[in-house]
Tab-separated table of C-alpha atoms and ligand atoms in Angstrom:
chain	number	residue	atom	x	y	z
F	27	UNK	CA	26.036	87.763	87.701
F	28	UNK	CA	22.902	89.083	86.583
F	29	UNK	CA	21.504	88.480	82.926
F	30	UNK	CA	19.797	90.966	81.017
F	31	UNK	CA	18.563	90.899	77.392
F	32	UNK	CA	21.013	91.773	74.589
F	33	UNK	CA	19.460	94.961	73.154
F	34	UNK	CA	19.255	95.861	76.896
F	35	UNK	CA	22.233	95.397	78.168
F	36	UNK	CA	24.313	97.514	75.459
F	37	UNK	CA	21.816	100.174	75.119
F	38	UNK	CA	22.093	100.346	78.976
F	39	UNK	CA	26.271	101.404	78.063
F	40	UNK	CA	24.627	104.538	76.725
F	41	UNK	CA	26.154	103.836	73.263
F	42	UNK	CA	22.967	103.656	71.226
F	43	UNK	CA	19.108	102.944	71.617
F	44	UNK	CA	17.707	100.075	71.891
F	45	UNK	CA	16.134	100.098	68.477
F	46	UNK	CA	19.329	100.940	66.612
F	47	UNK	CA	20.361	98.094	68.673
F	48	UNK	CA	17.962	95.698	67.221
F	49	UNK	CA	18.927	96.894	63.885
F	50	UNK	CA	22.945	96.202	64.687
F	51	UNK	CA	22.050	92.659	65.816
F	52	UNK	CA	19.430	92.258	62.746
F	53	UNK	CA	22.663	93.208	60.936
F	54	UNK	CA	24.784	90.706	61.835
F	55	UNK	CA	27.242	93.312	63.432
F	56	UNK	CA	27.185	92.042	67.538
F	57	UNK	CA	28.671	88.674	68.566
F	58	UNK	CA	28.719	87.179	71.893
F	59	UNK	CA	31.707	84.962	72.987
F	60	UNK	CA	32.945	84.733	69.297
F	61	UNK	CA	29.568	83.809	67.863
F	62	UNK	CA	27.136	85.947	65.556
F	63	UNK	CA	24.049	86.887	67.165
F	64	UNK	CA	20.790	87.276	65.458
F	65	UNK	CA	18.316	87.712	68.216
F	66	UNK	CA	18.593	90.775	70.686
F	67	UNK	CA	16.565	88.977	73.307
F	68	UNK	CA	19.050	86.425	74.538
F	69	UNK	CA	19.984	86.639	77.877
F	70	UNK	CA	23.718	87.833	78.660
F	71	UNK	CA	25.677	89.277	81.335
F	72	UNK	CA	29.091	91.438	82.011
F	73	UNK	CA	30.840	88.564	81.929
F	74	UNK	CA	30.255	87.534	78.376
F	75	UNK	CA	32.481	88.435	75.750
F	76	UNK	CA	30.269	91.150	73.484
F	77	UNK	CA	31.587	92.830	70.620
F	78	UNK	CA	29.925	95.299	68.136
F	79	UNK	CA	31.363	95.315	64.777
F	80	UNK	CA	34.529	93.617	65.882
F	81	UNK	CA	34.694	96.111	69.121
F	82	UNK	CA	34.508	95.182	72.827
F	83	UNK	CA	31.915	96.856	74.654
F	84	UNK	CA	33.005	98.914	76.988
F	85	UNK	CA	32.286	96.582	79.930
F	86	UNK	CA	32.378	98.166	83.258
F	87	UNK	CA	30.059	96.287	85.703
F	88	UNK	CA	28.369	99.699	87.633
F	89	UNK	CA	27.169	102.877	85.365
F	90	UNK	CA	27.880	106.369	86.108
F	91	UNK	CA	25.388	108.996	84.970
F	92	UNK	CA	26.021	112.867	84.848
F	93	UNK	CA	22.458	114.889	84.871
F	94	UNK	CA	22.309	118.482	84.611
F	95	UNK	CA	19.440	118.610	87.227
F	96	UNK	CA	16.552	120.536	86.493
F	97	UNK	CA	14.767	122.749	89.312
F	98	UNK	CA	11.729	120.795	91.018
F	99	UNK	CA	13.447	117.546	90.654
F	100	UNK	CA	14.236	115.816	94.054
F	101	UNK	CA	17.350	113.738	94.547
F	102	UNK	CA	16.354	110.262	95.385
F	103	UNK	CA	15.475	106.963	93.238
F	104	UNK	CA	11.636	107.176	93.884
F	105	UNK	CA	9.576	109.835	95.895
F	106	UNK	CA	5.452	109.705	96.479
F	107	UNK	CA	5.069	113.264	95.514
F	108	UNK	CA	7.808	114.688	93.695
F	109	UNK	CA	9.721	113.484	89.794
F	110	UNK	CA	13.408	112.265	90.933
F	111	UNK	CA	16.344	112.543	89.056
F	112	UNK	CA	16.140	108.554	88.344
F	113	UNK	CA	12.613	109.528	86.891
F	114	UNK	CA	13.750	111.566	84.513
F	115	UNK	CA	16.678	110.038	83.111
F	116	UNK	CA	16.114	108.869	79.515
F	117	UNK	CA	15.022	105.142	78.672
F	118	UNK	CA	17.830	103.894	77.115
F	119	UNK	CA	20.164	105.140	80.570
F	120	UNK	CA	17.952	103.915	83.293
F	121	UNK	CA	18.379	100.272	84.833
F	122	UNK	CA	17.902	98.882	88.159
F	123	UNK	CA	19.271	100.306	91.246
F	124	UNK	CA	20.624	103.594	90.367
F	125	UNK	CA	20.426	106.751	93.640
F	126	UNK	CA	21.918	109.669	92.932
F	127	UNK	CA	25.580	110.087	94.806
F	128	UNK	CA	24.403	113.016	96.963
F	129	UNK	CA	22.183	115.086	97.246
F	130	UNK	CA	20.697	118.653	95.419
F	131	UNK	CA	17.818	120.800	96.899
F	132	UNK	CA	15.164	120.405	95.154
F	133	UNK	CA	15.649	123.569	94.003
F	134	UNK	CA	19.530	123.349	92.932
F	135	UNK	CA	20.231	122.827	89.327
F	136	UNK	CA	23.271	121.429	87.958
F	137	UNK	CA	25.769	118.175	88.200
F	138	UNK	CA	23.507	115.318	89.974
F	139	UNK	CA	25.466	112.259	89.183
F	140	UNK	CA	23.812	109.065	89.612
F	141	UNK	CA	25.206	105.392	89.850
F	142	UNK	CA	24.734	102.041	90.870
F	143	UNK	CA	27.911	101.712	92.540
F	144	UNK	CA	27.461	102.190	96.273
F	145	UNK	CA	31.332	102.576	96.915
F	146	UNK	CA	32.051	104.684	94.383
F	147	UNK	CA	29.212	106.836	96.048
F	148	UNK	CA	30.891	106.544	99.693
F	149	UNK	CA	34.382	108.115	98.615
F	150	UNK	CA	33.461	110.865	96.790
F	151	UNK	CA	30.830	111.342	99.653
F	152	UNK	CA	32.971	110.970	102.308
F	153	UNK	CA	34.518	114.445	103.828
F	154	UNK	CA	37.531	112.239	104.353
F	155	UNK	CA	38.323	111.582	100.627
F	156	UNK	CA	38.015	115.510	99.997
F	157	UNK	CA	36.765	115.781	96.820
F	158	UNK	CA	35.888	119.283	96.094
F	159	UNK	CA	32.114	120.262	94.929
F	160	UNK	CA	31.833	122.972	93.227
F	161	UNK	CA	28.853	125.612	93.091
F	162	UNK	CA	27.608	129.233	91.572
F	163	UNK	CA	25.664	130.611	94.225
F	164	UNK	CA	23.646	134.021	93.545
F	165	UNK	CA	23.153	135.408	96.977
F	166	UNK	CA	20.498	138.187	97.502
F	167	UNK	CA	21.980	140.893	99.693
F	168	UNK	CA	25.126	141.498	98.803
F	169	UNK	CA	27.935	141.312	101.875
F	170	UNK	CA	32.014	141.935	102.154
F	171	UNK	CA	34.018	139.835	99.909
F	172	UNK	CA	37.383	139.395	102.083
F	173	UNK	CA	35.561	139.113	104.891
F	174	UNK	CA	33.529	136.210	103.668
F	175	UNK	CA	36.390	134.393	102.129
F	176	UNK	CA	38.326	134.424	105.333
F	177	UNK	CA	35.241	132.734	107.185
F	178	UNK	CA	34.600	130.671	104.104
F	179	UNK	CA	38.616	129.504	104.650
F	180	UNK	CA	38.620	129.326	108.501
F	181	UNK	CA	35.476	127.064	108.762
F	182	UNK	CA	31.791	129.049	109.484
F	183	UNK	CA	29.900	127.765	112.343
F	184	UNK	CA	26.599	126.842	111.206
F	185	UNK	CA	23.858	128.414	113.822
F	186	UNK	CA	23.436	124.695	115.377
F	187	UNK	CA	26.807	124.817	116.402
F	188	UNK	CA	28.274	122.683	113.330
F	189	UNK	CA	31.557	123.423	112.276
F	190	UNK	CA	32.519	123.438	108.330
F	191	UNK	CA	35.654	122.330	106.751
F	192	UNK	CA	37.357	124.981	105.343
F	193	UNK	CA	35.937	126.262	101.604
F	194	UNK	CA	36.801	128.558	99.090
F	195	UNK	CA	35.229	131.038	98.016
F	196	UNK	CA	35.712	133.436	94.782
F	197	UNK	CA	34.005	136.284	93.395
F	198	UNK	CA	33.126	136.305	90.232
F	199	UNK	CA	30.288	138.580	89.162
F	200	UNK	CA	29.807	142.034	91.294
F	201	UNK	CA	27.542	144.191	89.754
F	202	UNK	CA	23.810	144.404	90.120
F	203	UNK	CA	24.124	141.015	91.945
F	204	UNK	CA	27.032	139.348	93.796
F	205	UNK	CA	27.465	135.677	92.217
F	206	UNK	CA	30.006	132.991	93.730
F	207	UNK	CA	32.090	130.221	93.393
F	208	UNK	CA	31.826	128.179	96.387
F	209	UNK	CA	34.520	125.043	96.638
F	210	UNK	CA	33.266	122.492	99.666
F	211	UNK	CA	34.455	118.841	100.385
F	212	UNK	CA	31.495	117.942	102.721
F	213	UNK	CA	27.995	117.989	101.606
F	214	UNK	CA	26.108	118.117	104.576
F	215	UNK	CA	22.063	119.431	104.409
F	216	UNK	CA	21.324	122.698	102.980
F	217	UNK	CA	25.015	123.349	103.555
F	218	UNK	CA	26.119	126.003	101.374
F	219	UNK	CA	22.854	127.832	101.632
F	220	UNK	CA	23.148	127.999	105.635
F	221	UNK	CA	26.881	129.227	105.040
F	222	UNK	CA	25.647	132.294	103.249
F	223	UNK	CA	23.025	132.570	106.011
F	224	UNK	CA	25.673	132.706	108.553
F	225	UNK	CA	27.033	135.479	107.063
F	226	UNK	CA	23.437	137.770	106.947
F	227	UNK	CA	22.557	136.784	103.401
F	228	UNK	CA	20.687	134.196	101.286
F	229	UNK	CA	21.026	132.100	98.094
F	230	UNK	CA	18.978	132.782	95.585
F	231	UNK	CA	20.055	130.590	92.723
F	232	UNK	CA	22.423	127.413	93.355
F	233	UNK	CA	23.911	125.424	90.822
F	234	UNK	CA	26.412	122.734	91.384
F	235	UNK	CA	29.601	122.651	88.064
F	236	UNK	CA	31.627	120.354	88.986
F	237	UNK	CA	32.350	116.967	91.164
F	238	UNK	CA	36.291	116.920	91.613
F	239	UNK	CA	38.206	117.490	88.899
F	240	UNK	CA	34.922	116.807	86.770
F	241	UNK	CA	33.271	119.553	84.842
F	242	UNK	CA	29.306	119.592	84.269
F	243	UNK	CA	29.333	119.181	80.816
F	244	UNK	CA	28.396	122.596	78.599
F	245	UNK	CA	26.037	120.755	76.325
F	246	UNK	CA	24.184	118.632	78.753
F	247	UNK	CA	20.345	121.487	78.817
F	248	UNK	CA	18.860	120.969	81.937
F	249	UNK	CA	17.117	117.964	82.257
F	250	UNK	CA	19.905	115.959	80.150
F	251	UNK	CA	21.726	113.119	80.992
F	252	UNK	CA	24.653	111.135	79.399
F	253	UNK	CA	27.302	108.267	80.017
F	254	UNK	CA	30.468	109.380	82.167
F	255	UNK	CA	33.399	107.934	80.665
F	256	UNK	CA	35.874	105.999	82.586
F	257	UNK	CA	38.717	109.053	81.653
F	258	UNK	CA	35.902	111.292	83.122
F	259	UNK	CA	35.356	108.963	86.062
F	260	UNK	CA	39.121	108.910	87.251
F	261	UNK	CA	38.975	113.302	86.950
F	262	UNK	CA	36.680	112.843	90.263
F	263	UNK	CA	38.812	111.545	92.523
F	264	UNK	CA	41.995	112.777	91.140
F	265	UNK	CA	43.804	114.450	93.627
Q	5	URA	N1	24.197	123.290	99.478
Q	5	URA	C1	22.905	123.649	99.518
Q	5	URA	O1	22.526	124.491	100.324
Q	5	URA	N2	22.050	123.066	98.667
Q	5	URA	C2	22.430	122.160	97.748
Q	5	URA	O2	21.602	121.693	96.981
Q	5	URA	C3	23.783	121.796	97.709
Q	5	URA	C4	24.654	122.373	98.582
């Protein structure tokens, strides 16, 4: 089990930074395996027994981050050219080995979530599991609701040939522009913007609001990131 530095290893939980941290320890308030700790840099792991202020710490072994992903921002853990969403998570979230579970164009905003838990990754990845994806999509020419729901539901052939799972698709803005809600359980690349293409039009602006039964959170600005919970965690694959 790998060993990481007190302060580290609970700011890494998302809880608090590292500095306030230092000040908890420096207070007496975290103990490790029943014993007061006065000095944030000793070396602990999962499997030690931490408590702050009497409190277990929420111990899961993997971390699960929700980003409300910025436009520009590619989705991988490093890139040459481009910032990735591991790049631009805060400090006190980022440790080794996180990838972001899928993947947004570079110019999709919205829920990028980002673990270190390759499983997890593969289930709600896998068109198998079905877990729904959720998207607004602003499309530029605007084209016959019914008509593209039934396609949407019956599976659209891609131009290459590739057929889609069945998706849903809702109105819900039809004024100046036509804006969608767009419900897929596969995620393959460029997908939703070569569905809309299929049908004579083009996405505009695409931003993903939900990974199963999990919401983007409201508060998150782009560019934010926070801890999921493990009651948030379970809402994804909840069928
Ligand atoms: N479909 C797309 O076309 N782009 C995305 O980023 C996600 C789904």
């Amino acid at each position: 089990m790998k060993k990481e530095r007190l302060d580290k290893l609970i700011a890494s939980q998302g809880l608090a930074s590292r500095n306030d941290v230092k000040s908890m320890v420096r207070r007496g308030e975290v103990s490790v395996n029943g014993a007061v700790i006065k000095d944030s840099s000793i070396k602990v792991s999962y499997e030690d027994d931490i408590k702050i202020k009497g409190k277990s710490l929420l111990q899961t072994e993997f971390t699960y981050i929700m980003l409300n992903k910025p436009k520009g921002v590619v989705s991988a853990s490093e890139d040459k050219r481009d910032k990735t969403v591991v790049d631009i998570l805060p400090d006190e979230l980022k440790r080794k080995n996180l990838f972001p579970a899928g993947r947004l164009d570079k110019d999709t905003t919205g829920f990028s979530l980002i673990t270190d838990d390759g499983n997890f990754a593969h289930r709600i990845l896998s068109p198998a599991r079905h877990v729904d994806k959720t998207y607004i999509a602003e499309v530029s020419e605007k084209i016959d609701f019914l008509k593209a729901k039934q396609a949407f539901a019956d599976g659209i052939v891609l131009s290459d040939g590739t057929v889609l799972l069945s998706a849903k698709l809702e109105l819900i803005e039809d004024g100046e522009k036509q804006v969608f809600k767009v419900v897929i359980k596969e995620g393959k690349y460029h997908q939703i913007k070569r569905m809309f293409a299929s049908l004579g039009t083009s996405v505009v602006e695409l931003k993903r609001i939900a990974i199963g039964g999990l919401l983007l959170d409201s508060s998150l600005k782009e560019g934010e990131a926070r801890i999921i919970s493990e009651s948030e965690l379970k809402l994804i694959e909840r069928r």
